[in-house]
mmCIF file of C-alpha atoms and ligand atoms in Angstrom:
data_model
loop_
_atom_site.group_PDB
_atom_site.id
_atom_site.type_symbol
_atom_site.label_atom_id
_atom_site.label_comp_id
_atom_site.label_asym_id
_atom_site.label_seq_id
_atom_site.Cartn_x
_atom_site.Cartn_y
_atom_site.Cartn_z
ATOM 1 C CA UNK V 1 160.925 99.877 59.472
ATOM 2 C CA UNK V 2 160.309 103.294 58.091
ATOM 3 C CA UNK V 3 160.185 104.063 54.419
ATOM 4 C CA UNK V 4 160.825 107.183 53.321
ATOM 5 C CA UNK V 5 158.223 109.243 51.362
ATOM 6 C CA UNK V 6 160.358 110.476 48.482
ATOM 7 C CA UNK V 7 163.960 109.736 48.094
ATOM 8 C CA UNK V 8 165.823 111.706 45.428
ATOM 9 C CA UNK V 9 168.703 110.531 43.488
ATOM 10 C CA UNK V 10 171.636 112.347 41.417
ATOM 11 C CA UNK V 11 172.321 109.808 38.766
ATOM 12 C CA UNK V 12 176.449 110.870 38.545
ATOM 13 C CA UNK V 13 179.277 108.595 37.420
ATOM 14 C CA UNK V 14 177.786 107.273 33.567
ATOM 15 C CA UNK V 15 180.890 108.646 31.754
ATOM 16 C CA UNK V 16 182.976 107.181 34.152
ATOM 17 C CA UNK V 17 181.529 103.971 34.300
ATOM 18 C CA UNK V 18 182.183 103.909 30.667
ATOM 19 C CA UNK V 19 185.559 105.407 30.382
ATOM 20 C CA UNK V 20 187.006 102.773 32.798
ATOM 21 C CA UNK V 21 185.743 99.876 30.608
ATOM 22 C CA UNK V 22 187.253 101.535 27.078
ATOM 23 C CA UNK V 23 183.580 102.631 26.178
ATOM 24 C CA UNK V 24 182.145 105.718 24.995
ATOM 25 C CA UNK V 25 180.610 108.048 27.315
ATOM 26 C CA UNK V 26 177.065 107.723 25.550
ATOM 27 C CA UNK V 27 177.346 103.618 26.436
ATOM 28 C CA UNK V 28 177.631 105.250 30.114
ATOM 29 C CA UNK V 29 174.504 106.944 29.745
ATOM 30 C CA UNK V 30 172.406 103.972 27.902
ATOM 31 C CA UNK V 31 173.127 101.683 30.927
ATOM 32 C CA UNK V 32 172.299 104.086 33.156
ATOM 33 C CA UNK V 33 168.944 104.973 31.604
ATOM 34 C CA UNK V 34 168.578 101.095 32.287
ATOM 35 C CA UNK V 35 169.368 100.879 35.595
ATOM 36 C CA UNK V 36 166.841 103.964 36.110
ATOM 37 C CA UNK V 37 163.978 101.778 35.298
ATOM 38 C CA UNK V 38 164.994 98.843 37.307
ATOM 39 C CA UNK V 39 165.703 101.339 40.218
ATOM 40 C CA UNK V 40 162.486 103.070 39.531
ATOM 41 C CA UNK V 41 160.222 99.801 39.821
ATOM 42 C CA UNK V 42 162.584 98.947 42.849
ATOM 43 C CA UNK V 43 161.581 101.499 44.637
ATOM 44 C CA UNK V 44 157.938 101.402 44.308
ATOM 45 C CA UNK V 45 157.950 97.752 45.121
ATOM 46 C CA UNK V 46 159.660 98.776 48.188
ATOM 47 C CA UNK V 47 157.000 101.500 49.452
ATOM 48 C CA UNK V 48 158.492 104.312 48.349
ATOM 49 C CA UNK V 49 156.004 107.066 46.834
ATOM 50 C CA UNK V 50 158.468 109.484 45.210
ATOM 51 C CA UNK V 51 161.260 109.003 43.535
ATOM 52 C CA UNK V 52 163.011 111.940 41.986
ATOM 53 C CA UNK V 53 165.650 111.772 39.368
ATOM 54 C CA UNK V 54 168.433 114.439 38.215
ATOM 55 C CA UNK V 55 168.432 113.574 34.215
ATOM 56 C CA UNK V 56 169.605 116.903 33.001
ATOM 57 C CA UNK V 57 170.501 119.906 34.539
ATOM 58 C CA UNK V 58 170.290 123.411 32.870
ATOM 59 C CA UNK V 59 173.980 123.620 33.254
ATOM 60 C CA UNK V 60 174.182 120.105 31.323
ATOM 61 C CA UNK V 61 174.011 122.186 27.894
ATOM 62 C CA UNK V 62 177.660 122.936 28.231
ATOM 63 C CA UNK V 63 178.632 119.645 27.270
ATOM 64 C CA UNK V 64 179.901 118.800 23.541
ATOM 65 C CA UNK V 65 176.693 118.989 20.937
ATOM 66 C CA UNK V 66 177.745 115.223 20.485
ATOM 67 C CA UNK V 67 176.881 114.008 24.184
ATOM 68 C CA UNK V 68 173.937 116.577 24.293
ATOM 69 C CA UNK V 69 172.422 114.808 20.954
ATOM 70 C CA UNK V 70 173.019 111.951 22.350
ATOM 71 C CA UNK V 71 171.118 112.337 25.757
ATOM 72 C CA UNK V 72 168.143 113.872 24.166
ATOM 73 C CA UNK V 73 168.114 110.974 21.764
ATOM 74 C CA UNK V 74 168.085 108.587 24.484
ATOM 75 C CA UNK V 75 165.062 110.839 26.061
ATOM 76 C CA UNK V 76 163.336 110.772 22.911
ATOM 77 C CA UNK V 77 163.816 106.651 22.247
ATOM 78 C CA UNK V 78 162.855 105.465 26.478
ATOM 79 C CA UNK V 79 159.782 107.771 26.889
ATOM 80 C CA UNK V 80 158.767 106.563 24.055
ATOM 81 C CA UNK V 81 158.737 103.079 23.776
ATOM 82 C CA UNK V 82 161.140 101.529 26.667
ATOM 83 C CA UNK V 83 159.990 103.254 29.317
ATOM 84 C CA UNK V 84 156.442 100.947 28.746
ATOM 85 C CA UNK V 85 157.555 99.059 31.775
ATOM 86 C CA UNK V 86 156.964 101.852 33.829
ATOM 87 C CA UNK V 87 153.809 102.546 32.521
ATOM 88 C CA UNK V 88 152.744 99.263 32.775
ATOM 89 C CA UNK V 89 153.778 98.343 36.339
ATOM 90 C CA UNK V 90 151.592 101.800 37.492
ATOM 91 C CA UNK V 91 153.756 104.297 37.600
ATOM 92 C CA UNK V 92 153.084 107.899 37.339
ATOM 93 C CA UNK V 93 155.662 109.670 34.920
ATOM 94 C CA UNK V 94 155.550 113.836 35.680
ATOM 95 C CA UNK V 95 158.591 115.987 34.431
ATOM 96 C CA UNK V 96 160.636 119.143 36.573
ATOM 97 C CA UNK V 97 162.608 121.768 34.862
ATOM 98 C CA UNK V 98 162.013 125.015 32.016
ATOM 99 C CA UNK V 99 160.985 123.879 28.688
ATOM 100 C CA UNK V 100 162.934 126.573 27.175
ATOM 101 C CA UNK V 101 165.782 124.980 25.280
ATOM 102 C CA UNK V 102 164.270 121.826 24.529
ATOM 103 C CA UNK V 103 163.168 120.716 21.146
ATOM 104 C CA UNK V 104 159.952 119.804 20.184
ATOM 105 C CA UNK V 105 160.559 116.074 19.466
ATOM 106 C CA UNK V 106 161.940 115.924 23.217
ATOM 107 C CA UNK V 107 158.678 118.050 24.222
ATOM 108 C CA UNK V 108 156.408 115.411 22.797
ATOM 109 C CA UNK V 109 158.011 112.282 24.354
ATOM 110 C CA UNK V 110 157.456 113.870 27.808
ATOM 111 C CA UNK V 111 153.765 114.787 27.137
ATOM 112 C CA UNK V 112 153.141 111.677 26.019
ATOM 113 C CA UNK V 113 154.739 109.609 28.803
ATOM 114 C CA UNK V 114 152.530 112.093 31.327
ATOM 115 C CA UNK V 115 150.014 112.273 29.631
ATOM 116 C CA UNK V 116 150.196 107.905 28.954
ATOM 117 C CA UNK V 117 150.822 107.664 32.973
ATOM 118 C CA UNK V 118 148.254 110.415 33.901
ATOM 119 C CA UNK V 119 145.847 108.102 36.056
ATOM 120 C CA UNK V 120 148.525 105.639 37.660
ATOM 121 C CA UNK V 121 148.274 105.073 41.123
ATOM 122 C CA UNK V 122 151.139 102.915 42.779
ATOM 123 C CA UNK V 123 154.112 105.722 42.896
ATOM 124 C CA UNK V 124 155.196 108.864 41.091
ATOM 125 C CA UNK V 125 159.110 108.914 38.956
ATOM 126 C CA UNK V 126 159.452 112.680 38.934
ATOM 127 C CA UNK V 127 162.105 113.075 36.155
ATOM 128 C CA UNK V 128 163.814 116.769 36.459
ATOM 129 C CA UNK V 129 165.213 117.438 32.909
ATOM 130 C CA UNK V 130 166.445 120.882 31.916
ATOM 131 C CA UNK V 131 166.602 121.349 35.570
ATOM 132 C CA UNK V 132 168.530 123.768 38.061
ATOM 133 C CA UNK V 133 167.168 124.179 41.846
ATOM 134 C CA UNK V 134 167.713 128.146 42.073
ATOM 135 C CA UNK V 135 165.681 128.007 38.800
ATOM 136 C CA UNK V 136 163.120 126.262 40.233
ATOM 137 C CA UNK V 137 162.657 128.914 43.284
ATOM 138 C CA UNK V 138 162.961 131.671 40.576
ATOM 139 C CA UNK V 139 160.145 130.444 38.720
ATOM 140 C CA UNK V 140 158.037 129.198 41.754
ATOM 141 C CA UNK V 141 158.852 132.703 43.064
ATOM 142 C CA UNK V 142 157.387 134.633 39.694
ATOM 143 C CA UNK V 143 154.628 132.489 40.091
ATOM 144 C CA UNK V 144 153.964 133.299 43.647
ATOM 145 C CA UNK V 145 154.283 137.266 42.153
ATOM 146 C CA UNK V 146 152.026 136.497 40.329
ATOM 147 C CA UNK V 147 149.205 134.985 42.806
ATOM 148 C CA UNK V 148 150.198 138.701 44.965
ATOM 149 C CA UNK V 149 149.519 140.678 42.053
ATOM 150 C CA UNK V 150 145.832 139.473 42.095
ATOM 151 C CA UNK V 151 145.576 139.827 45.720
ATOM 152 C CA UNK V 152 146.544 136.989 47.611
ATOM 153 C CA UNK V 153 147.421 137.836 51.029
ATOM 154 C CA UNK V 154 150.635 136.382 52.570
ATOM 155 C CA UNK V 155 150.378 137.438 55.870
ATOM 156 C CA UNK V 156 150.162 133.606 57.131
ATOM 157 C CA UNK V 157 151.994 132.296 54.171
ATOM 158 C CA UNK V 158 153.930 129.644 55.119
ATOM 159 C CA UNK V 159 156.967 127.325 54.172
ATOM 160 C CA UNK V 160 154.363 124.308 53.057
ATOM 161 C CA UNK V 161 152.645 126.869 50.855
ATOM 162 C CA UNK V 162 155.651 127.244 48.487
ATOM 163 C CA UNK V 163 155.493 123.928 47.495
ATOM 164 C CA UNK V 164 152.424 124.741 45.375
ATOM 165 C CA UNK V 165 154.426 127.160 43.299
ATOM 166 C CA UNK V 166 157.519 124.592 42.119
ATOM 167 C CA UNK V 167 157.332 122.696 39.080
ATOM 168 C CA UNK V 168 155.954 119.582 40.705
ATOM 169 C CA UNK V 169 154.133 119.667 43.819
ATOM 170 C CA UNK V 170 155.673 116.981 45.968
ATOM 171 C CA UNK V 171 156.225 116.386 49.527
ATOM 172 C CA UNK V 172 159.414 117.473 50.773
ATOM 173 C CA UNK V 173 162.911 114.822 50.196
ATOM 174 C CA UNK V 174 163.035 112.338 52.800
ATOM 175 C CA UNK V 175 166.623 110.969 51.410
ATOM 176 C CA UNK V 176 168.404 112.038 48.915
ATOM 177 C CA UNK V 177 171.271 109.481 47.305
ATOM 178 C CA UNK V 178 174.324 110.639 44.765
ATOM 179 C CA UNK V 179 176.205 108.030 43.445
ATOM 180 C CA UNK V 180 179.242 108.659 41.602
ATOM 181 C CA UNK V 181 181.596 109.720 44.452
ATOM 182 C CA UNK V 182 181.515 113.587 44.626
ATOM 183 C CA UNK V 183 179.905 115.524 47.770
ATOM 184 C CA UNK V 184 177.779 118.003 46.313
ATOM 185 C CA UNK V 185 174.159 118.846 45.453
ATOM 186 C CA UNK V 186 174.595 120.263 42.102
ATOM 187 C CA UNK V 187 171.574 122.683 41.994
ATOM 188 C CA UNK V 188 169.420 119.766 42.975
ATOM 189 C CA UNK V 189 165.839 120.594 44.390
ATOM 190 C CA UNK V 190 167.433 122.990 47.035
ATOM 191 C CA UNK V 191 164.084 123.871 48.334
ATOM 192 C CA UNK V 192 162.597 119.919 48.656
ATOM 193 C CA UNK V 193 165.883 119.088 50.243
ATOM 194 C CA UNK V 194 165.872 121.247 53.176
ATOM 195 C CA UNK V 195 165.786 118.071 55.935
ATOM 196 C CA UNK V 196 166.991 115.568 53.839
ATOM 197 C CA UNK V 197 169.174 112.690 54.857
ATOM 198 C CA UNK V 198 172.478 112.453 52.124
ATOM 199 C CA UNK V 199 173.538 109.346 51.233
ATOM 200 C CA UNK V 200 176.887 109.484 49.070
ATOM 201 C CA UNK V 201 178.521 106.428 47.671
ATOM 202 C CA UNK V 202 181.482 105.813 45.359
ATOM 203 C CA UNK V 203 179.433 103.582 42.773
ATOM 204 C CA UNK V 204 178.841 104.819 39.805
ATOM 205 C CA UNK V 205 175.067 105.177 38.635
ATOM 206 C CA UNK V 206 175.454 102.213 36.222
ATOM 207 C CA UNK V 207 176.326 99.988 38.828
ATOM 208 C CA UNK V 208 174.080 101.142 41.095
ATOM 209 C CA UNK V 209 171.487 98.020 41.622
ATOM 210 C CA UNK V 210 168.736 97.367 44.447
ATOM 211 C CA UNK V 211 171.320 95.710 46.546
ATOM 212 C CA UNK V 212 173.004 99.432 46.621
ATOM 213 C CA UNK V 213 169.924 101.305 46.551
ATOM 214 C CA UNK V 214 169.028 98.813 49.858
ATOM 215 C CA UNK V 215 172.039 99.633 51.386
ATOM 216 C CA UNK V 216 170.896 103.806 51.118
ATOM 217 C CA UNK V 217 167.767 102.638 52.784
ATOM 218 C CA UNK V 218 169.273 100.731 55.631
ATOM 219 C CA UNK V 219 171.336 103.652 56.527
ATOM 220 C CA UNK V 220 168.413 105.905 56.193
ATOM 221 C CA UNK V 221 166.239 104.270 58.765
ATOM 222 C CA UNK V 222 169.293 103.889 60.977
ATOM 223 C CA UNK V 223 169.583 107.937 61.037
ATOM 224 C CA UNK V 224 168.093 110.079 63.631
ATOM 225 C CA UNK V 225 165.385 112.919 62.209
ATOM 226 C CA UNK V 226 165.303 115.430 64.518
ATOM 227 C CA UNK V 227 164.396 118.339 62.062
ATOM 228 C CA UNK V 228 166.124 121.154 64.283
ATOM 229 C CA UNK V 229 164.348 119.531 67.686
ATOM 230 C CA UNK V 230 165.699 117.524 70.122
ATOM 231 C CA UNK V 231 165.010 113.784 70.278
ATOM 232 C CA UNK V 232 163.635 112.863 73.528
ATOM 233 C CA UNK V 233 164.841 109.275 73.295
ATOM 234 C CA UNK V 234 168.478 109.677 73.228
ATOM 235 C CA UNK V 235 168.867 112.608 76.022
HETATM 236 C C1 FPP A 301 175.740 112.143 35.078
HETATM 237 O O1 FPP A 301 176.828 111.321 34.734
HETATM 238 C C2 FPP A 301 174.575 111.747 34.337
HETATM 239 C C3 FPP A 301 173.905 112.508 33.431
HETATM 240 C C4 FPP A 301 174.298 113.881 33.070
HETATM 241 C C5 FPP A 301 172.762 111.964 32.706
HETATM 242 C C6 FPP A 301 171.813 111.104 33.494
HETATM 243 C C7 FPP A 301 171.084 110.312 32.538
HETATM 244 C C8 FPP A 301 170.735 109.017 32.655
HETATM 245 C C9 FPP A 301 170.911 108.180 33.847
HETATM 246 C C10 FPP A 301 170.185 108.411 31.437
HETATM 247 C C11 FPP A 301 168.770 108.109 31.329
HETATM 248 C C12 FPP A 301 167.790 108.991 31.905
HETATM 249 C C13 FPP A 301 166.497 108.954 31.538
HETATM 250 C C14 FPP A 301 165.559 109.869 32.219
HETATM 251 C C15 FPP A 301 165.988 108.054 30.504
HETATM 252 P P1 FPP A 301 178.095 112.014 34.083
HETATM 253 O O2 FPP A 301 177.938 111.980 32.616
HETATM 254 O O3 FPP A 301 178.261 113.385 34.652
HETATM 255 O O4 FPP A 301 179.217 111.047 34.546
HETATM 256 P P2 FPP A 301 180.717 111.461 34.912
HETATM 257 O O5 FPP A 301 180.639 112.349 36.139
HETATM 258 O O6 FPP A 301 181.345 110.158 35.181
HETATM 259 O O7 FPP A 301 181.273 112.167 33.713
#
């Protein structure tokens, strides 16, 4: 059966999940930030290289100063000390998105979970925080200005060669999976995503355990990838 390289996930539906039960909307966000890690190891155990995960998008600040605090908090308090799991188990921690905006305690819990999961080996949890897509090919593109400025010749520049310019440099999103219920992208990794498979379900991220995340995978390998081509087997 064939696992995909990197599956992508927009982690939507925490408030909800909370609301429904009478809870807060920062209870929403703790359990998700638990069922990230069990997803997380999940995944690797299942083959899966890449995983990438929307925590917080640039748009995100426009939430109340209490839910903000309270996500940035959470940040702070699993890179730091729950998040050891991760580390442990071999997992390489890297970080998408501007660092403008940020504060410095938040700063210093992502170095330290990269620079803690630096050398690991068995799969990569790309985490995009202070995130937006078109940012991404903004900066990637200033970047690439840049790299012309000092004389790089583009004349056989090619889509594969972009990659090198975005925050992370990653192989392009096999699957991408939003839970939650709503059928969007969000600013998500618009470049990465270009022949992506969507998987959208109704659950909401707190809910969402292996058995779901299974489910994604079954209906991944049961799609057919023809990348703009024909498939010879089904004509
Ligand atoms: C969307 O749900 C979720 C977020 C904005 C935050 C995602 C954060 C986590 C899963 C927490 C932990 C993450 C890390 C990296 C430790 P929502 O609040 O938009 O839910 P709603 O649509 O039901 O309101």
């Amino acid at each position: 059966m064939e696992v995909p390289k990197h599956v992508a996930i927009i982690m939507d539906g925490n408030g909800r999940w909370a609301t429904n039960k009478g809870l807060k909307r920062s209870e929403g966000h703790l359990e998700g930030s638990k069922t990230l890690e069990k997803i997380a190891l999940h995944a690797m155990d299942m083959g899966i290289e890449v995983l990438s995960v929307f925590a917080f998008s640039t748009d995100n600040f426009k939430r109340d100063k209490e839910e903000v605090d309270y996500l940035m908090n959470l940040f702070i308090k699993m890179f730091k000390t729950k998040f050891d799991k991760i580390a442990k188990k071999g997992i390489k921690v890297v970080f998408s998105g501007r660092k403008n905006n940020l504060n410095n305690k938040v700063m210093d819990a992502m170095d330290n979970m990269e620079v803690k999961t630096k050398d690991n080996q068995r799969g990569i949890l790309n985490i995009c925080l202070n995130y937006g897509g078109q940012e991404e090919i903004i900066d990637a593109s200033l970047k690439l200005a840049l790299d012309i400025n000092k004389g790089l010749n583009i004349d056989s520049f090619k889509r594969e060669d972009f990659y090198k310019y975005l925050y992370q440099d990653l192989p392009p999103i096999d699957l991408l999976i939003r839970t939650g219920g709503e059928l969007r992208i969000s600013n998500f990794m618009l470049y990465q995503l270009s022949y992506s498979e969507f998987y959208f379900t109704n659950t909401y991220f707190p809910d969402f355990d292996k058995s779901e995340f299974n489910k994604a995978l079954f209906m991944y390998q049961n799609r057919d990838r023809r990348y703009g081509g024909i498939n010879e087997k089904n004509n």
